[in-house]
Amino acid sequence: MYMYELLVDYFQIPEIAHDYIPLFLRSEEIAAIEKMGRALYCPEKLRDLLSDITGDPMGLVSEAYSRSVFNKAEDGDDACFQAAVFYDRLAYFAQYEPELWKSIPKERRALMDTWYVEKYASGARGRLEEALRDNSRLIENAFFFTLDETLKIIDDLDGDPYMVPCNCKSVAMNCDKPRDVCILFKKGINSQWDRGHGKPLTREEAKDIIRFANKSGLMQTSEMESAICNCDGCCCYPIRASRLIGAKGLWPKKVYDVVWDEKSCVGCGKCAKLCNFGAFRQDGLNITFDPEACWSCTICSGNCPVGAISLERI
Ligand code: SF4
Ligand code: SF4
Ligand code: SF4
């Protein structure tokens, strides 16, 4: 019998990751998951169950929760726990243990990245269809927002934002665009905040990160309630999943048409450098715009030094 047979089943670890299990999970976590299976355990039972693995069972639980190896089922001191699954753990691992993630050979990381985006896309398809059917529901990263609209979302927030490393760029590592740009608001159970992560931000700090991201070629997406994402076109799972399921224009939703005034353009090439989809291109002094390639993310518009790119609300 394969030594991790039970673990692989309970933690739903794909075969491409089997060789690296001891990097993703500590030996005590492996033993705990093998005992817990997929059942939910409340603190008293969990203490008994894990007491022959460690002298500090609740310490193990708290660390495993912080590492997204366990999930919480409810809030409070008596919260019950269940083993998470590999899909939950992978993003945390890449976000918070980047050196370990980088120690896995590039080709194997690429396979796990593809597995992750395909799994994400298959789950997102149903959520998007539901959101399109029912106007009161929104999928994550539902809209592209302009810089001003994004700053207003921060001004209108009820609570305080916090920043975490972008999980898509941490897993995919397809570019070297800024990673400390993921601004979250949700602090409830199973949020990164509740797991002990995140740098608290003032609203001004959050707005500075967004302005910096916009100038760096990162696109602002949000559904307004849980996060402001500053996304690229090569790592971002929502954008890549949207491509996979053919949802360009619907997710993140296109709100503006982009209009290029070729006569005003001075050929600086800034739009071509910023665009994540190659819609603006520069060939020597020649600039071209392909509206079919444009996702209407809007970042080129505010960054054009002569205002040659305008937005028309749809
Ligand atoms: S959705 Fe965007 S900002 Fe959020 S984690 Fe992914 S790429 Fe990063
Ligand atoms: S940023 Fe503006 S001026 Fe510069 S190439 Fe693009 S459209 Fe032209
Ligand atoms: S051309 Fe379209 S996709 Fe490219 S930066 Fe401008 S709005 Fe975004």
Coordinates of C-alpha atoms and ligand atoms in Angstrom, one line a residue:
M1 CA 0.0 0.0 0.0
Y2 CA 1.3 3.5 -0.9
M3 CA 2.4 5.2 2.3
Y4 CA 0.2 8.2 1.7
E5 CA -2.8 6.4 0.3
L6 CA -5.3 7.6 3.0
L7 CA -3.9 11.1 3.0
V8 CA -4.0 11.5 -0.8
D9 CA -7.7 10.4 -0.7
Y10 CA -8.7 12.6 2.3
F11 CA -6.7 15.7 1.3
Q12 CA -7.5 15.2 -2.4
I13 CA -4.0 15.5 -3.6
P14 CA -3.5 15.2 -7.4
E15 CA -0.9 12.7 -8.6
I16 CA 1.3 15.5 -9.9
A17 CA 1.9 16.7 -6.3
H18 CA 2.5 13.3 -4.7
D19 CA 6.4 13.6 -4.8
Y20 CA 6.2 16.8 -2.8
I21 CA 3.8 16.0 0.0
P22 CA 6.3 16.5 2.8
L23 CA 6.8 20.1 1.5
F24 CA 3.1 20.9 1.6
L25 CA 2.3 19.2 4.9
R26 CA 4.2 18.7 8.2
S27 CA 4.4 15.1 9.5
E28 CA 2.0 15.9 12.4
E29 CA -0.5 17.4 10.0
I30 CA -0.3 14.3 7.8
A31 CA -0.9 12.1 10.9
A32 CA -3.9 14.3 12.0
I33 CA -5.5 14.2 8.6
E34 CA -5.2 10.4 8.4
K35 CA -7.0 10.2 11.7
M36 CA -9.7 12.8 11.0
G37 CA -10.6 11.7 7.4
R38 CA -13.3 14.1 6.1
A39 CA -15.2 14.3 9.4
L40 CA -15.8 17.5 11.4
Y41 CA -14.4 17.6 14.9
C42 CA -15.2 20.0 17.7
P43 CA -12.4 20.9 20.2
E44 CA -13.0 18.3 22.9
K45 CA -13.0 15.3 20.5
L46 CA -10.2 16.8 18.5
R47 CA -8.0 17.1 21.6
D48 CA -8.6 13.4 22.4
L49 CA -8.1 12.3 18.8
L50 CA -4.8 14.2 18.3
S51 CA -3.3 13.6 21.8
D52 CA -1.1 10.7 20.7
I53 CA 0.3 12.8 17.8
T54 CA 1.4 15.8 19.9
G55 CA 1.4 17.0 23.5
D56 CA -0.3 20.2 22.3
P57 CA -3.2 19.2 20.1
M58 CA -4.8 22.6 19.9
G59 CA -1.5 24.2 19.0
L60 CA -1.3 21.8 16.1
V61 CA -4.9 22.7 15.1
S62 CA -4.2 26.4 15.3
E63 CA -1.1 26.2 13.2
A64 CA -2.8 23.9 10.7
Y65 CA -5.7 26.4 10.4
S66 CA -3.2 29.3 9.9
R67 CA -1.6 27.2 7.1
S68 CA -4.9 26.4 5.4
V69 CA -4.5 22.7 6.2
F70 CA -7.6 22.8 8.3
N71 CA -10.8 24.8 7.8
K72 CA -13.2 26.1 10.5
A73 CA -16.8 25.2 10.4
E74 CA -18.1 28.0 12.7
D75 CA -16.8 30.9 14.6
G76 CA -15.9 31.4 18.3
D77 CA -13.7 29.6 20.9
D78 CA -15.6 26.3 20.3
A79 CA -15.1 26.3 16.6
C80 CA -15.1 22.9 15.0
F81 CA -12.5 21.9 12.4
Q82 CA -12.3 19.7 9.3
A83 CA -9.3 18.9 7.1
A84 CA -9.0 21.3 4.2
V85 CA -8.1 19.9 0.7
F86 CA -5.0 20.3 -1.4
Y87 CA -6.7 22.9 -3.6
D88 CA -7.1 25.2 -0.5
R89 CA -3.5 24.6 0.7
L90 CA -1.7 25.2 -2.6
A91 CA -2.4 28.9 -2.8
Y92 CA -1.4 29.5 0.9
F93 CA 1.7 27.5 0.4
A94 CA 2.9 29.6 -2.5
Q95 CA 1.8 32.8 -0.9
Y96 CA 3.4 32.3 2.5
E97 CA 6.2 29.7 1.8
P98 CA 7.5 31.0 -1.5
E99 CA 11.0 29.6 -1.1
L100 CA 9.6 26.1 -0.6
W101 CA 7.3 26.5 -3.6
K102 CA 10.2 27.6 -5.7
S103 CA 12.2 24.6 -4.6
I104 CA 9.8 22.4 -6.6
P105 CA 11.0 22.0 -10.3
K106 CA 9.5 24.5 -12.6
E107 CA 7.9 21.9 -14.9
R108 CA 6.1 20.3 -11.9
R109 CA 4.9 23.7 -10.6
A110 CA 3.6 24.4 -14.1
L111 CA 1.5 21.2 -14.0
M112 CA 0.1 22.1 -10.6
D113 CA -0.7 25.6 -11.9
T114 CA -2.6 24.2 -14.9
W115 CA -4.4 21.7 -12.6
Y116 CA -5.4 24.7 -10.3
V117 CA -6.7 27.0 -13.0
E118 CA -8.7 24.2 -14.6
K119 CA -10.2 23.2 -11.3
Y120 CA -11.0 26.9 -10.5
A121 CA -12.5 27.4 -14.0
S122 CA -14.8 24.4 -13.7
G123 CA -16.2 25.7 -10.3
A124 CA -16.4 29.2 -11.6
R125 CA -18.5 28.3 -14.6
G126 CA -21.5 27.5 -12.4
R127 CA -21.1 30.6 -10.2
L128 CA -20.9 32.8 -13.3
E129 CA -24.0 31.2 -14.8
E130 CA -25.9 31.7 -11.5
A131 CA -24.7 35.4 -11.3
L132 CA -25.9 36.0 -14.9
R133 CA -29.3 34.5 -14.2
D134 CA -29.8 36.3 -10.9
N135 CA -28.8 40.0 -10.9
S136 CA -28.6 40.1 -7.1
R137 CA -25.6 37.7 -7.1
L138 CA -22.1 38.4 -8.1
I139 CA -19.2 36.2 -8.9
E140 CA -15.8 37.2 -7.4
N141 CA -13.9 39.8 -9.5
A142 CA -17.2 40.6 -11.1
F143 CA -16.2 43.9 -12.8
F144 CA -13.3 45.9 -14.1
F145 CA -13.3 49.2 -12.4
T146 CA -11.5 52.5 -13.4
L147 CA -8.9 53.8 -11.0
D148 CA -11.3 56.5 -9.7
E149 CA -14.1 54.0 -9.2
T150 CA -11.7 51.7 -7.3
L151 CA -10.5 54.5 -5.0
K152 CA -14.2 55.3 -4.3
I153 CA -14.8 51.7 -3.2
I154 CA -12.1 52.2 -0.6
D155 CA -13.6 55.5 0.6
D156 CA -17.0 53.9 1.0
L157 CA -15.7 50.8 2.9
D158 CA -17.4 50.0 6.2
G159 CA -14.4 48.2 7.8
D160 CA -10.6 48.5 7.4
P161 CA -8.8 46.9 4.5
Y162 CA -5.7 44.7 4.8
M163 CA -3.1 43.5 2.3
V164 CA -1.9 40.0 1.5
P165 CA 0.4 38.7 -1.2
C166 CA -1.4 38.0 -4.5
N167 CA -2.1 34.3 -4.5
C168 CA -2.4 34.0 -8.3
K169 CA 1.0 35.5 -9.0
S170 CA 2.5 33.6 -6.1
V171 CA 1.4 30.2 -7.6
A172 CA 1.8 30.9 -11.3
M173 CA 4.9 33.1 -11.2
N174 CA 4.5 33.9 -14.9
C175 CA 5.7 37.5 -14.5
D176 CA 7.5 39.8 -12.1
K177 CA 4.7 42.3 -11.6
P178 CA 4.1 43.6 -8.0
R179 CA 2.7 40.9 -5.7
D180 CA 1.9 42.8 -2.5
V181 CA -1.2 44.3 -4.0
C182 CA -4.1 42.1 -2.9
I183 CA -6.5 44.2 -0.8
L184 CA -9.1 42.3 1.2
F185 CA -12.0 43.4 3.4
K186 CA -13.5 40.1 4.7
K187 CA -12.4 39.0 8.1
G188 CA -14.7 36.2 9.0
I189 CA -14.0 32.5 9.4
N190 CA -11.6 30.9 6.8
S191 CA -10.5 34.4 5.7
Q192 CA -6.8 35.1 5.5
W193 CA -7.3 37.6 8.3
D194 CA -8.9 35.0 10.6
R195 CA -6.0 32.6 9.8
G196 CA -3.6 35.2 11.1
H197 CA -2.4 36.8 7.9
G198 CA -2.5 40.2 6.3
K199 CA -1.0 43.6 6.9
P200 CA -3.6 46.1 8.2
L201 CA -3.9 49.2 6.0
T202 CA -5.3 52.7 6.4
R203 CA -7.5 53.7 3.6
E204 CA -4.8 56.1 2.3
E205 CA -2.3 53.2 2.2
A206 CA -4.8 51.0 0.4
K207 CA -5.4 53.8 -2.2
D208 CA -1.6 54.3 -2.7
I209 CA -1.2 50.5 -3.4
I210 CA -4.0 50.7 -6.0
R211 CA -2.6 53.8 -7.7
F212 CA 0.9 52.1 -7.8
A213 CA -0.7 48.9 -9.2
N214 CA -2.6 50.8 -11.9
K215 CA 0.6 52.5 -13.0
S216 CA 2.4 49.2 -13.0
G217 CA 0.0 47.6 -15.5
L218 CA -2.2 45.8 -13.0
M219 CA -6.0 45.9 -13.6
Q220 CA -8.5 46.7 -10.9
T221 CA -11.2 44.1 -10.5
S222 CA -13.7 43.7 -7.7
E223 CA -17.2 42.7 -6.7
M224 CA -17.1 45.5 -4.1
E225 CA -17.7 43.5 -1.1
S226 CA -14.7 41.4 -0.3
A227 CA -11.6 42.5 -2.2
I228 CA -9.9 44.9 -4.6
C229 CA -7.8 42.8 -6.9
N230 CA -4.9 44.2 -8.8
C231 CA -4.6 41.6 -11.6
D232 CA -2.4 40.8 -14.5
G233 CA -3.3 38.8 -17.6
C234 CA -0.8 35.9 -17.3
C235 CA -1.1 34.7 -13.6
C236 CA -4.6 35.9 -12.5
Y237 CA -6.9 32.8 -12.1
P238 CA -10.2 34.7 -12.7
I239 CA -8.8 36.1 -16.0
R240 CA -7.3 32.8 -17.1
A241 CA -10.5 30.9 -16.0
S242 CA -12.6 33.4 -17.9
R243 CA -10.5 32.7 -21.0
L244 CA -10.9 29.0 -20.5
I245 CA -14.7 29.1 -20.3
G246 CA -15.1 31.8 -23.0
A247 CA -16.4 34.5 -20.7
K248 CA -14.3 37.5 -21.9
G249 CA -16.5 40.6 -21.6
L250 CA -18.8 38.9 -19.0
W251 CA -16.2 38.1 -16.3
P252 CA -14.8 40.5 -15.2
K253 CA -17.6 42.4 -16.8
K254 CA -16.8 45.0 -19.4
V255 CA -18.4 48.3 -18.4
Y256 CA -16.7 50.7 -20.9
D257 CA -15.8 50.7 -24.6
V258 CA -12.3 52.0 -25.2
V259 CA -12.0 54.7 -27.9
W260 CA -8.6 55.5 -29.3
D261 CA -8.0 58.9 -30.9
E262 CA -5.2 58.1 -33.3
K263 CA -4.7 61.7 -34.2
S264 CA -3.9 62.8 -30.7
C265 CA -1.6 59.9 -30.0
V266 CA 2.1 60.9 -29.7
G267 CA 3.4 57.4 -30.0
C268 CA 4.9 57.1 -26.5
G269 CA 4.1 53.4 -26.3
K270 CA 2.9 53.5 -22.7
C271 CA -0.4 51.8 -23.5
A272 CA 1.4 49.0 -25.3
K273 CA 3.6 48.4 -22.3
L274 CA 0.7 48.4 -19.9
C275 CA -1.9 46.4 -21.8
N276 CA -2.0 42.8 -20.6
F277 CA -3.7 41.5 -23.7
G278 CA -1.6 43.0 -26.6
A279 CA -4.6 45.2 -27.7
F280 CA -2.3 48.2 -28.0
R281 CA 1.0 47.3 -29.8
Q282 CA 4.1 49.3 -30.7
D283 CA 6.2 48.6 -33.7
G284 CA 8.9 51.3 -33.8
L285 CA 7.0 54.6 -33.9
N286 CA 3.9 52.9 -35.1
I287 CA 1.1 52.3 -32.5
T288 CA -1.9 50.0 -33.4
F289 CA -5.1 49.2 -31.4
D290 CA -7.1 46.0 -31.8
P291 CA -10.5 46.5 -30.2
E292 CA -11.1 42.7 -30.5
A293 CA -8.2 41.9 -28.2
C294 CA -9.2 44.5 -25.6
W295 CA -10.9 43.3 -22.3
S296 CA -11.9 46.9 -21.4
C297 CA -9.8 46.9 -18.2
T298 CA -9.4 50.7 -18.6
I299 CA -5.8 51.0 -17.3
C300 CA -4.5 52.4 -20.6
S301 CA -6.9 55.3 -20.5
G302 CA -5.8 57.0 -17.3
N303 CA -2.1 56.4 -18.0
C304 CA -2.1 57.9 -21.5
P305 CA -0.1 61.2 -21.1
V306 CA -2.2 63.1 -23.7
G307 CA -5.6 61.7 -23.1
A308 CA -5.8 59.9 -26.4
I309 CA -7.7 57.0 -25.0
S310 CA -11.2 57.6 -23.7
L311 CA -13.9 55.4 -22.2
E312 CA -17.5 55.3 -23.2
R313 CA -19.8 53.7 -20.7
I314 CA -21.8 50.9 -22.2
Ligands
SF4_1 S1 -7.5 37.9 -8.5 FE1 -5.9 39.3 -9.1 S2 -5.1 40.4 -7.2 FE2 -6.5 38.7 -6.6 S3 -5.1 37.1 -6.2 FE3 -5.6 36.9 -8.3 S4 -4.3 38.1 -9.6 FE4 -4.0 38.6 -7.4
SF4_2 S1 -0.3 56.0 -24.2 FE1 -1.5 57.5 -25.4 S2 0.0 58.7 -26.5 FE2 1.1 56.9 -25.7 S3 1.1 55.5 -27.5 FE3 -0.7 55.0 -26.2 S4 -2.4 56.3 -27.1 FE4 -0.5 57.1 -27.9
SF4_3 S1 -6.4 48.2 -24.5 FE1 -8.1 47.4 -23.4 S2 -7.3 45.6 -22.3 FE2 -5.6 46.8 -23.0 S3 -5.1 48.2 -21.3 FE3 -6.5 49.3 -22.6 S4 -8.6 48.8 -21.8 FE4 -7.1 47.3 -20.9

